[in-house]
Coordinates of C-alpha atoms in Angstrom, one line a residue:
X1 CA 38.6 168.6 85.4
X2 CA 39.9 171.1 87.5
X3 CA 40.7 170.7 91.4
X4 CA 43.0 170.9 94.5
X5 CA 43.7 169.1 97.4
X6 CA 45.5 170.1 100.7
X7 CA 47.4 168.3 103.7
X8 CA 50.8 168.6 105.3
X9 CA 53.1 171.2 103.7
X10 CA 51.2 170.1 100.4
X11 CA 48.6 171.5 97.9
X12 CA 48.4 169.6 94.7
X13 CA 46.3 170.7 91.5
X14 CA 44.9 168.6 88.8
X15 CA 43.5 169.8 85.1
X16 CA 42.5 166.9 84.1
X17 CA 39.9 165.1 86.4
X18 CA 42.6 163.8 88.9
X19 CA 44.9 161.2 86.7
X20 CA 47.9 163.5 87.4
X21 CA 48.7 166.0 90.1
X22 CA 51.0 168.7 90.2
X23 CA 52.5 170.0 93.4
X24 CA 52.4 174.0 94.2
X25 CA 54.0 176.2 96.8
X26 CA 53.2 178.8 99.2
X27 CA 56.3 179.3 101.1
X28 CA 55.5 177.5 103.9
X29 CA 55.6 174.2 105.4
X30 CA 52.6 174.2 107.3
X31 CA 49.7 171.5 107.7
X32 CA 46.7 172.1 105.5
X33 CA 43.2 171.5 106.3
X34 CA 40.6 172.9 104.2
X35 CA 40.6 174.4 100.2
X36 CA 38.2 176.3 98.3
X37 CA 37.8 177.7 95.3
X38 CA 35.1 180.2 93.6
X39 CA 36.5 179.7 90.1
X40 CA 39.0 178.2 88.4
X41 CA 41.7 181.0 89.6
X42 CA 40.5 182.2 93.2
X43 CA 40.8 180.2 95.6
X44 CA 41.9 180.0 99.5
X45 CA 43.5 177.1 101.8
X46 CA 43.3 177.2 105.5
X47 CA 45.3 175.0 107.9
X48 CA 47.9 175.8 110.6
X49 CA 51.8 177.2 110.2
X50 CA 55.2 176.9 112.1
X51 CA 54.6 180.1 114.0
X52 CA 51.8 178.8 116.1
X53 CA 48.9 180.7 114.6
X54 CA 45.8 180.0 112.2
X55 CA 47.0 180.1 108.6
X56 CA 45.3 181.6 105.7
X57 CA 46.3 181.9 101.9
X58 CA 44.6 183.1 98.9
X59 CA 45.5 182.8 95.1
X60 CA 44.1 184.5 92.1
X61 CA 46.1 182.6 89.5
X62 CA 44.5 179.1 89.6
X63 CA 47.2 178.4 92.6
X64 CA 50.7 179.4 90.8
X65 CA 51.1 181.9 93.7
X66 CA 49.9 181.6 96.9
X67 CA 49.9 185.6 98.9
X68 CA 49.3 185.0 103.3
X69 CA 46.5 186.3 104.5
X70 CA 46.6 187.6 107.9
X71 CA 43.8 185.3 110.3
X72 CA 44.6 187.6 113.7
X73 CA 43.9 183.9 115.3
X74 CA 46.2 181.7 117.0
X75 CA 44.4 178.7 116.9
X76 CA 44.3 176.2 113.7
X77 CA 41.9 176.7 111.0
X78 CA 40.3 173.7 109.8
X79 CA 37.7 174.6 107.1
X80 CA 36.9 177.3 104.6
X81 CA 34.1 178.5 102.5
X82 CA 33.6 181.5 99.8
X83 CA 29.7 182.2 98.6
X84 CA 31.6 184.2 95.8
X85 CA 35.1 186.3 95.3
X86 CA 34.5 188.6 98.3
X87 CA 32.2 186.6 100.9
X88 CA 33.7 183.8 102.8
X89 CA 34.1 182.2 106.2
X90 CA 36.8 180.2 107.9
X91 CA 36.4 177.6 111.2
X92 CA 38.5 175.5 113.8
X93 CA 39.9 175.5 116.9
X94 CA 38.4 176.8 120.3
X95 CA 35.5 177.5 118.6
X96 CA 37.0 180.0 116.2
X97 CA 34.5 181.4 113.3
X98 CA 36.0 184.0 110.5
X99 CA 34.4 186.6 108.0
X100 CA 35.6 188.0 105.3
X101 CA 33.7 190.5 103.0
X102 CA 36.2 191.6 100.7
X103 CA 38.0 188.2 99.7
X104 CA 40.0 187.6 102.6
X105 CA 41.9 191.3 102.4
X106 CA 40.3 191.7 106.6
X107 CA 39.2 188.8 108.2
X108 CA 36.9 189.3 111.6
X109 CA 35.9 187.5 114.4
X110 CA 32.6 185.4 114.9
X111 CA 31.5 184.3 118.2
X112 CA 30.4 180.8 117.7
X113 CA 29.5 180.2 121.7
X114 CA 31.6 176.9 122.0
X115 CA 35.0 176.3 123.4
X116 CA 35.8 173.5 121.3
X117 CA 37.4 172.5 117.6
X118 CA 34.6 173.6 115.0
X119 CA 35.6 171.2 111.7
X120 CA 33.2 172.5 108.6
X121 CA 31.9 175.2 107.6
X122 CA 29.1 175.6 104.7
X123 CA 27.0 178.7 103.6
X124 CA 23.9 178.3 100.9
X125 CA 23.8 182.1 100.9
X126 CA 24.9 185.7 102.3
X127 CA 22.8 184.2 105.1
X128 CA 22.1 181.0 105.8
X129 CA 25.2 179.0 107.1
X130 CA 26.2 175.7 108.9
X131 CA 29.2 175.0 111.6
X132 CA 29.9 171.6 112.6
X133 CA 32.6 170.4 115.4
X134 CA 33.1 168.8 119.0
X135 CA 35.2 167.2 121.6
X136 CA 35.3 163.8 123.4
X137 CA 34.0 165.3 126.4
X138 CA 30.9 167.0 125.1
X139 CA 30.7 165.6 122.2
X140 CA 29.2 166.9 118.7
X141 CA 27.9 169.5 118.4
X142 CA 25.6 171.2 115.4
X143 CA 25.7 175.6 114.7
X144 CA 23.6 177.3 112.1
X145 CA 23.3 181.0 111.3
X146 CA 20.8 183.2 109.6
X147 CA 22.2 186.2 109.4
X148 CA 25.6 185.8 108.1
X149 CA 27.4 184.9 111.5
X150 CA 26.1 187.3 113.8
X151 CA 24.6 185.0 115.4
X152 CA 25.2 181.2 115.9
X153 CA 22.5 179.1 117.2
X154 CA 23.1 175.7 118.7
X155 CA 21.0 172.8 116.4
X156 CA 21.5 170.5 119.4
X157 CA 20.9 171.5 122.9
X158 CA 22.3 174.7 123.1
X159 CA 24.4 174.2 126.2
X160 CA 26.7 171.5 128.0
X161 CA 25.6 172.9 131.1
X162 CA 23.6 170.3 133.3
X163 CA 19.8 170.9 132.6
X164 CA 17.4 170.6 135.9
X165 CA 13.8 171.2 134.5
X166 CA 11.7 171.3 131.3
X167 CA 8.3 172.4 130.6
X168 CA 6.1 173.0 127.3
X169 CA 3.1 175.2 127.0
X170 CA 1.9 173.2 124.1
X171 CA 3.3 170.6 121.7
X172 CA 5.7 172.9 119.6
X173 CA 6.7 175.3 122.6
X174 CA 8.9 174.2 125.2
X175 CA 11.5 175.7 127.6
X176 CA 14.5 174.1 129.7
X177 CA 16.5 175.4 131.9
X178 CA 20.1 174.7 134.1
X179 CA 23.5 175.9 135.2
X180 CA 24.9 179.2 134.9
X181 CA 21.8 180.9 134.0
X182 CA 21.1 178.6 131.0
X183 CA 17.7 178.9 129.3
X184 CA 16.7 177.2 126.3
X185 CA 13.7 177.2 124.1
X186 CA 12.2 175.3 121.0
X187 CA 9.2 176.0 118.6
X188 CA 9.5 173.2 117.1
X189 CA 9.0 170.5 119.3
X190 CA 12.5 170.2 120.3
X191 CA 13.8 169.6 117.1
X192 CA 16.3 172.8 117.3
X193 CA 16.6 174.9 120.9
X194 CA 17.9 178.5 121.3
X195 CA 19.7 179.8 124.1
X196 CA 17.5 182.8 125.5
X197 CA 19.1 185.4 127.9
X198 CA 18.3 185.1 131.3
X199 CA 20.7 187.4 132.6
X200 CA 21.5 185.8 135.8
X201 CA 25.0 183.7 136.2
X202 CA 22.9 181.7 139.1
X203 CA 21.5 177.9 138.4
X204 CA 18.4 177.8 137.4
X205 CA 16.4 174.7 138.6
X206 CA 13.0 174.7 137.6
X207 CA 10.9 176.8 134.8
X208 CA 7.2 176.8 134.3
X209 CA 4.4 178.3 131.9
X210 CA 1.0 178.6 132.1
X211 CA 0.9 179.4 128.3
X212 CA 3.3 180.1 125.6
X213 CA 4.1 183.6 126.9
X214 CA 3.7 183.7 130.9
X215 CA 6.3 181.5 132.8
X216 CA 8.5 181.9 136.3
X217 CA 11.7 180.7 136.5
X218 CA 13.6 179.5 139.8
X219 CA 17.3 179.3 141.2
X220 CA 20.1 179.2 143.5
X221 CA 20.2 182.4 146.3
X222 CA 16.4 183.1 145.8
X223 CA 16.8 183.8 142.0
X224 CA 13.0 183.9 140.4
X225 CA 12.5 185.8 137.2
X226 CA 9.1 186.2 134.9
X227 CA 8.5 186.1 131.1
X228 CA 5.5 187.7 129.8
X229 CA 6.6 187.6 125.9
X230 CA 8.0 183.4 125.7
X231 CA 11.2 184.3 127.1
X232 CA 12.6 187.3 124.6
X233 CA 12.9 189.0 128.4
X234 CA 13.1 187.8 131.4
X235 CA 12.4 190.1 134.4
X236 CA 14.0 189.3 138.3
X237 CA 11.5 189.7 141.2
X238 CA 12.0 190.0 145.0
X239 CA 11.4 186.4 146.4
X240 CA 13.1 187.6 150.0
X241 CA 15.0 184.9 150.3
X242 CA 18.6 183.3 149.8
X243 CA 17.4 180.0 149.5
X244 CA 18.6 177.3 147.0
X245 CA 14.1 178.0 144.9
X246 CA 14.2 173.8 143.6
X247 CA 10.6 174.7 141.8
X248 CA 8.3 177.0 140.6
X249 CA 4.5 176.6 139.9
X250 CA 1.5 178.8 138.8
X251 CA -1.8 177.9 138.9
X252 CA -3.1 181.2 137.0
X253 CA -1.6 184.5 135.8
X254 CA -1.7 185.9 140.0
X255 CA -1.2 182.7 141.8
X256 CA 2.0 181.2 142.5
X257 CA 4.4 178.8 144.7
X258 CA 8.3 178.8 144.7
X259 CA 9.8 176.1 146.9
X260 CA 13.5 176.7 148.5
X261 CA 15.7 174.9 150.8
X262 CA 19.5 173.9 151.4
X263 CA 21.5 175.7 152.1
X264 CA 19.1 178.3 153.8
X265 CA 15.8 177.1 155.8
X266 CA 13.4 175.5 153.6
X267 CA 10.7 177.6 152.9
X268 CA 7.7 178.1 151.4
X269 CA 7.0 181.3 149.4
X270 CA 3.5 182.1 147.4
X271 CA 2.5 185.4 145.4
X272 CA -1.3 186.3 144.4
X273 CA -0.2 188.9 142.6
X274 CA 2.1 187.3 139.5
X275 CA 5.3 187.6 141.1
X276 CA 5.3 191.3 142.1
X277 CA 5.5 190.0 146.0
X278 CA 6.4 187.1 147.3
X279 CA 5.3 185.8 151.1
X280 CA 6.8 183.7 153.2
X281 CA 4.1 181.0 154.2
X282 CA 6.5 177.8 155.8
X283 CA 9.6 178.0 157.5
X284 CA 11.0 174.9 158.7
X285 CA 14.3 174.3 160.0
X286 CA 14.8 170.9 160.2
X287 CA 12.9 170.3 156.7
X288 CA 14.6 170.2 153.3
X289 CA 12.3 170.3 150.2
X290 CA 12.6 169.6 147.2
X291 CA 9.5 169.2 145.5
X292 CA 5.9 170.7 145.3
X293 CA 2.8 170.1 143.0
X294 CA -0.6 172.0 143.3
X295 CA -2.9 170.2 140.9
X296 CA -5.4 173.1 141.6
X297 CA -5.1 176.9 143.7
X298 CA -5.4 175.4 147.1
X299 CA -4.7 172.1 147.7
X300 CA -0.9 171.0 147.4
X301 CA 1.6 168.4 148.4
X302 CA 5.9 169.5 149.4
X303 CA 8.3 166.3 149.5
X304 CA 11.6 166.2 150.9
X305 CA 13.2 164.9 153.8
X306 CA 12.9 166.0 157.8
X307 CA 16.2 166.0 160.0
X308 CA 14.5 165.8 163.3
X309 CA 12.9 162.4 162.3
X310 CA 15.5 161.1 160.0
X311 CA 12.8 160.5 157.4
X312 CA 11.3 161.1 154.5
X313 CA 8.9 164.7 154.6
X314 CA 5.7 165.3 152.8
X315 CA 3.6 168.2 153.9
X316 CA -0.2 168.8 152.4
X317 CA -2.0 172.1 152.0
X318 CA -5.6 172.3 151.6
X319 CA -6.2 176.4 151.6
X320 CA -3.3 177.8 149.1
X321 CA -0.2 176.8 151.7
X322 CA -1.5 179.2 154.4
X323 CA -1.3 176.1 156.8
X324 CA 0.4 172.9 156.0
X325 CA -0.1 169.2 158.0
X326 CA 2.7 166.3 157.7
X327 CA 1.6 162.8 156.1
X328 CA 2.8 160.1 157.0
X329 CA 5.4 158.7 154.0
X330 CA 6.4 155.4 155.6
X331 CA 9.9 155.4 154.7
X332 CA 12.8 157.4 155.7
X333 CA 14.4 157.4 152.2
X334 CA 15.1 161.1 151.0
X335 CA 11.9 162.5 148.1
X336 CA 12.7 164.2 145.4
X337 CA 9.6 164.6 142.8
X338 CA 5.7 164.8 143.5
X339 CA 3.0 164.4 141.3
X340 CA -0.2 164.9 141.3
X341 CA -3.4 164.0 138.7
X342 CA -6.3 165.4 140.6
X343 CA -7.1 165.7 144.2
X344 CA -6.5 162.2 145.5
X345 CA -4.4 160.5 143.3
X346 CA -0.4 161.1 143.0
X347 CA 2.9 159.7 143.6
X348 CA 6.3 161.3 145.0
X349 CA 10.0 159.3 144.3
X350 CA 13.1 159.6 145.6
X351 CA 16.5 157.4 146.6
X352 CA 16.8 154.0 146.7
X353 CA 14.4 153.9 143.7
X354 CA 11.7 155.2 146.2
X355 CA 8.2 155.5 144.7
X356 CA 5.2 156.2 146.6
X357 CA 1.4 156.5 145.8
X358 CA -1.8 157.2 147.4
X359 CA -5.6 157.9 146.0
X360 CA -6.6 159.4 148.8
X361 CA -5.1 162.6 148.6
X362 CA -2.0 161.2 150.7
X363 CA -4.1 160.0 153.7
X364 CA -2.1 157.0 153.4
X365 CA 0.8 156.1 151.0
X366 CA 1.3 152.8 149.5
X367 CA 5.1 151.5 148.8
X368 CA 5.7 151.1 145.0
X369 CA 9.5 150.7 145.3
X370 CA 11.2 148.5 143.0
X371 CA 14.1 147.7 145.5
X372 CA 17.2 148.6 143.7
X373 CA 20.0 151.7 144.8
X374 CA 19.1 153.7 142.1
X375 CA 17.8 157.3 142.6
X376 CA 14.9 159.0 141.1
X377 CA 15.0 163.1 140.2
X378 CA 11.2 163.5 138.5
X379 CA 7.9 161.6 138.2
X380 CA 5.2 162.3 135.9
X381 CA 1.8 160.9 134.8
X382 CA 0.0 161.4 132.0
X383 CA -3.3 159.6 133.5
X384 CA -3.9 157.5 136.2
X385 CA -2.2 154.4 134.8
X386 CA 0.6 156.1 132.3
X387 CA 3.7 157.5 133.7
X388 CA 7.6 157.7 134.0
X389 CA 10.2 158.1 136.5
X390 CA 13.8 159.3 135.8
X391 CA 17.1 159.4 137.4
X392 CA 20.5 157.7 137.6
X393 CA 22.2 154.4 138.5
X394 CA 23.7 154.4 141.8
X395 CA 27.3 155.8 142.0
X396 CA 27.6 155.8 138.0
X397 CA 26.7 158.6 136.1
X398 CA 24.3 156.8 133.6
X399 CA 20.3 157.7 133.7
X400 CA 17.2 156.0 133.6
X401 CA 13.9 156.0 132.6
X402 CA 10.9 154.1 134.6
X403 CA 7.4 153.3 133.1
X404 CA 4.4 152.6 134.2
X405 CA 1.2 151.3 132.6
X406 CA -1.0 150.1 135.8
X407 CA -0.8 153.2 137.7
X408 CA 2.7 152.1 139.7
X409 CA 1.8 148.6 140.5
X410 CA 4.5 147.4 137.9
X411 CA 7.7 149.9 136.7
X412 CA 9.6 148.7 133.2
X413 CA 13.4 150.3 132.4
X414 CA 13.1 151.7 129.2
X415 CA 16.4 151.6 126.7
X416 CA 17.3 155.7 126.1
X417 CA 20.7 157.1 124.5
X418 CA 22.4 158.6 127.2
X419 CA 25.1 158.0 129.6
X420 CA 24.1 161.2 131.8
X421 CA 21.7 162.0 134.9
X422 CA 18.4 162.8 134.4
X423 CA 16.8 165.4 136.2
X424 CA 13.7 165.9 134.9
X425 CA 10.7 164.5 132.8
X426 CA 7.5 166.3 131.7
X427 CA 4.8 164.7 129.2
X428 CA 1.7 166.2 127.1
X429 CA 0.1 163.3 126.6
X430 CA 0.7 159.2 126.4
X431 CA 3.5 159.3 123.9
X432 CA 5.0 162.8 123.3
X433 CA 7.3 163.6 125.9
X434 CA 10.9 164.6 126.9
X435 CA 13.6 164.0 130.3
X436 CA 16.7 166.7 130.2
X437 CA 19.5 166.2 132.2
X438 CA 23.2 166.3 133.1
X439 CA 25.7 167.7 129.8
X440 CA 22.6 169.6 127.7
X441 CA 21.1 165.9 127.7
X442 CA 17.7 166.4 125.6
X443 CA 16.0 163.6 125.0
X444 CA 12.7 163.2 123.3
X445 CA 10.0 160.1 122.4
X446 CA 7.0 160.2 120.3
X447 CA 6.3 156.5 121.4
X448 CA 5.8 156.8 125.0
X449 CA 9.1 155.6 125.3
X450 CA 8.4 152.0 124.1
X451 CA 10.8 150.5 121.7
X452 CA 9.0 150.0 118.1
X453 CA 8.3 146.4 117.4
X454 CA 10.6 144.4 114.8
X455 CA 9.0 141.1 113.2
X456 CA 11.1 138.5 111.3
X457 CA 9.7 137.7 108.3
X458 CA 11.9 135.2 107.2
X459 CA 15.0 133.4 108.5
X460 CA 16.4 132.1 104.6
X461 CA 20.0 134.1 105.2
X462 CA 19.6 137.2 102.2
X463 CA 22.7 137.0 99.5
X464 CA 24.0 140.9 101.2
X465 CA 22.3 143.9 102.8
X466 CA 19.8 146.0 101.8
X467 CA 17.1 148.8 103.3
X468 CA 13.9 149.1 101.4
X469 CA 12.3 151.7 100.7
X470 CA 8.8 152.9 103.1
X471 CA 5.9 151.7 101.9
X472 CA 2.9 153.4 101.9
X473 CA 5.3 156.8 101.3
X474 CA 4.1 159.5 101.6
X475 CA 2.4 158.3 104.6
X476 CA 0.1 159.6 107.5
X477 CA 1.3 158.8 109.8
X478 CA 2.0 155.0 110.0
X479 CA 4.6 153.4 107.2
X480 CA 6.4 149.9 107.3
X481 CA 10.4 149.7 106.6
X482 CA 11.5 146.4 105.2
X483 CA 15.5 145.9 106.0
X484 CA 18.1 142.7 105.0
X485 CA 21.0 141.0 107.0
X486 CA 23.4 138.3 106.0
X487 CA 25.3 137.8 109.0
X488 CA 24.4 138.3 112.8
X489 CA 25.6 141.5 114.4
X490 CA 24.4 144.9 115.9
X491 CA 21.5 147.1 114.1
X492 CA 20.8 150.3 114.5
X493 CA 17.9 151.5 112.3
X494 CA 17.0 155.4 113.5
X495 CA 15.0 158.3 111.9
X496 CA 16.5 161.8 111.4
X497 CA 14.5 165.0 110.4
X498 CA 16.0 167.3 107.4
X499 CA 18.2 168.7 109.9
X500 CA 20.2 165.6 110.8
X501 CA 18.8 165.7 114.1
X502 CA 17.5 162.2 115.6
X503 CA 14.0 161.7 115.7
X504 CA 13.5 157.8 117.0
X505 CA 15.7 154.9 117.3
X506 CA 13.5 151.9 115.6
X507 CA 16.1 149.5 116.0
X508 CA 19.1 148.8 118.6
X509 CA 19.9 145.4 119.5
X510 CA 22.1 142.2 117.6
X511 CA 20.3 140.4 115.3
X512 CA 20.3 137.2 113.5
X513 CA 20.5 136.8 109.4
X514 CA 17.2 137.0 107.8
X515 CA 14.4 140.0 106.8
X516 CA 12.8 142.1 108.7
X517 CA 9.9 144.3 108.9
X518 CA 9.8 147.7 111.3
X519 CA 6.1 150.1 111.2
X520 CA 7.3 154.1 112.5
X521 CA 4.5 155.9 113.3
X522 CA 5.0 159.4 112.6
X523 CA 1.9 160.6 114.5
X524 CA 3.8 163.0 117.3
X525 CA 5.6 164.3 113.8
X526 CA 5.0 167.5 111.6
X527 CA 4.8 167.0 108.5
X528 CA 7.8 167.0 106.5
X529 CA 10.4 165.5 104.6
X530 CA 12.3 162.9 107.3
X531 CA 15.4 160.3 106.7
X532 CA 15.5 156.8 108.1
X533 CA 19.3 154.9 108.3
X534 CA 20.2 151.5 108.6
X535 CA 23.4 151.2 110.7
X536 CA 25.6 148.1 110.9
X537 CA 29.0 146.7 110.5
X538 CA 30.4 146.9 106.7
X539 CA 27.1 148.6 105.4
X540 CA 25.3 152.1 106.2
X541 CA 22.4 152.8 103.8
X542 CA 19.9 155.8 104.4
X543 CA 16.8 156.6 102.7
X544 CA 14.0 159.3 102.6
X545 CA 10.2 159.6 103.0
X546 CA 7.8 161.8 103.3
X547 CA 5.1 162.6 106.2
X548 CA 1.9 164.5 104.7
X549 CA -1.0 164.8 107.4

């Protein structure tokens, strides 16, 4: 029977379930954003007030007086939550987080990481809280805590910083990195990612492991660090040289190549020794790389592009990079990826949606290129036939994703979510794989990137919408979604884990009146408890099922 509700100058109480409601005062004629109450006579209301600072006020009389609390924040306060009479937190502008432990009496500052408006806050304990907020620049953005506020992890990315590179030991562990000394990590697959401490202000441009604890790190003016514990430290080491280090790669624990360029000489650096020194093994002037793969300890390609020629550079190794011997590339278009699978076979990509391959170990390189402006950042392969290319549109900052199933002979656009560059893509096997990019971009697919077929199983127009629930559920791991339309429009159907974060987009695209029939298969999934929505105009439905392997 017995609530409140806030807004401009106004908080109104009802007793009796909301048929009448009485006005109260405070004092002031602020603007009211957020109420809550612990019983039916302690309460607080958060909002904004006419002296330009974040507004607090707390009654213990059901709302008959309201006494100021004192916020020590000038920005506005737009939600609040009490766990009981003494513990409660407030959120809202510029990122601002509260505490209180003694009902509001002192309130302290949180530091959130964000610079932007934080909306709602929610605690299920003393420990375990939620943040959500955002902006129309980087948009939303998702903060959780597990030990009462101290610290505030990012459910999303982590970072709107521009991501260059991403590498996973194994399926759950993974590791990104990217401007401004960003490093982030997930356990989990990339379902959540935590900002680790690198210590360094520098970009970072390329990260790799050789198992869940060991991994190098490179970056701008020579910056190479090492992890031996997953990343809980990271460690600088001497690389001797001021160099712009565009990748990293170990082959074991001792051997190692760090490859550098603008706006120094490019250069080649290797260690035997795990990082401890570094040695200079190519210096070339005229040469800018950017990329370098060693699909074992001696034999290894560099791709970038060569001044004196006005064409495209690749450089192969054959003893560790203690002497290196030009190929000839056959363009003059700028490389920026290589790839390797084994000894012969690999591809490099670049501008102009340049994609080269050879199976001779780059004795001669076969044209692949797709003829469009578009430039490609990365290429993998997950086999001979199976890979992807990513990058961005020409002049527009919107990315894309290339795949291959006939080893290069044939590239298909693949539909993604984002409007950002892509930097980088990296694969475990055929299906499970993620591309990071410009803004804290993150994107993941369990399918190989393929969309997930839809049939129509009948066209007799339905009498309104509806989403069915899975069937088989629970399910292991394949499970078919049945889903009705009565007039034509757009139709998003996608799949969200517990924590609201998106797992796969089904369906995208306009479709006509009728039934249809969608099959998810949850195999690159844990198992777990996930949520599947339906999406369209004048109806939004979501339902739950369960994945048991």
């Amino acid at each position: 029977n017995t609530g409140w509700i806030v807004g401009s100058s106004t908080i109104l109480k009802t007793t009796n379930g909301g048929i009448n409601w009485t006005p109260q005062s405070n004092g002031t004629d602020g603007y009211f954003r957020s109420v809550h109450f612990t019983d039916n006579i302690t309460g607080w209301v958060v909002g904004y007030d006419n002296m330009s600072s974040g507004a607090i006020f707390k009654t213990t009389n059901g709302g008959t007086n309201w006494i100021p609390q004192t916020s020590l924040t000038s920005y506005q306060l737009s939600s609040v939550y009490f766990i009981d009479n003494n513990n409660g937190w407030s959120a809202g502008g510029h990122g601002t987080i509260l505490k209180t432990t003694n009902g509001g009496t002192t309130w302290i500052s949180q530091v959130s990481g964000v610079g932007f408006s934080l909306s709602s806050i929610h605690f299920t304990d003393n420990d375990v809280g939620f943040v959500v907020g955002g902006s129309l620049q980087y948009g939303g953005t998702f903060l959780k805590t597990t030990n009462g506020g101290t610290n505030w992890i990012n459910q999303i990315s982590g970072t709107n910083h521009w991501l260059y590179s991403v590498n996973f030991a194994d399926y759950n562990t993974g590791w990104t990195v990217g401007d401004l000394g960003a490093i982030l990590k997930t356990t989990n697959s990339g379902a959540n990612w935590t900002n680790l401490i690198s210590g360094t202000s520098q970009s970072l441009l390329s990260v790799h492991f050789i198992d869940s604890n060991t991994g190098w790190i490179s970056g701008s003016t020579g910056t190479i660090l090492k992890t031996t514990n997953s990343g809980a430290n990271w460690t600088p080491q001497v690389s001797g040289s001021n160099s712009n280090l565009w990748s990293v790669h170990f082959a074991d624990n001792n051997t190692g190549w760090a490859l550098g360029g603008y706006p120094d000489t490019s250069t080649i650096l290797k260690t035997t020794n795990g990082g401890v020194n570094w040695n200079l093994q190519l210096n070339r002037t005229s040469f800018i790389f950017w990329s370098f793969h060693f699909p074992d300890n001696n034999t290894g390609w560099v791709v970038g592009y060569d001044y004196n020629t006005n064409s495209s550079a690749i450089l192969k190794t054959t003893n560790g990079g203690t002497n290196w011997t030009p190929q000839i590339s056959g363009t003059n278009k700028w490389l920026w990826s290589v790839h390797f699978i084994d000894n012969n076979i690999g591809w490099t990509v670049g501008s102009s949606t340049t994609i080269l391959k050879t199976t001779n170990g780059g004795t001669n390189w076969i044209n692949q290129t797709i003829g469009t402006s578009d430039l490609l950042n990365s290429v993998y392969f997950a086999d001979q036939n199976t890979g992807w290319a990513v990058g961005h549109l020409y002049n527009v900052n919107t990315g894309i994703i290339l795949k291959t199933t006939n080893g290069g002979l044939n590239w298909v656009s693949q539909v993604h979510s984002s409007n950002y560059w892509l930097s980088a893509v990296h694969f475990i096997d055929n299906n499970t794989g993620w591309a990071v990019g410009q803004n804290g971009t993150i994107l993941k697919t369990i399918s190989g990137g393929e969309p997930v077929e839809v049939h129509s199983i009948s066209v007799e127009v339905p009498y309104g919408y509806s989403l069915s629930q899975n069937f088989p559920n629970p399910f292991n791991p394949k499970t078919i979604i049945n889903y009705q339309l009565r007039i034509t429009n757009l139709v998003k159907l996608t799949v969200y884990d517990v924590l609201g974060h998106e797992v796969a987009v089904l369906v995208n695209e306009k479709q006509a009146p009728g039934t249809y029939q969608v099959e998810f298969d949850g195999s690159g999934l844990s198992s777990g408890v996930y949520f599947y929505k339906l999406e369209t105009e004048g109806f939004t439905d979501v339902k739950r099922m369960m994945l048991l392997k």
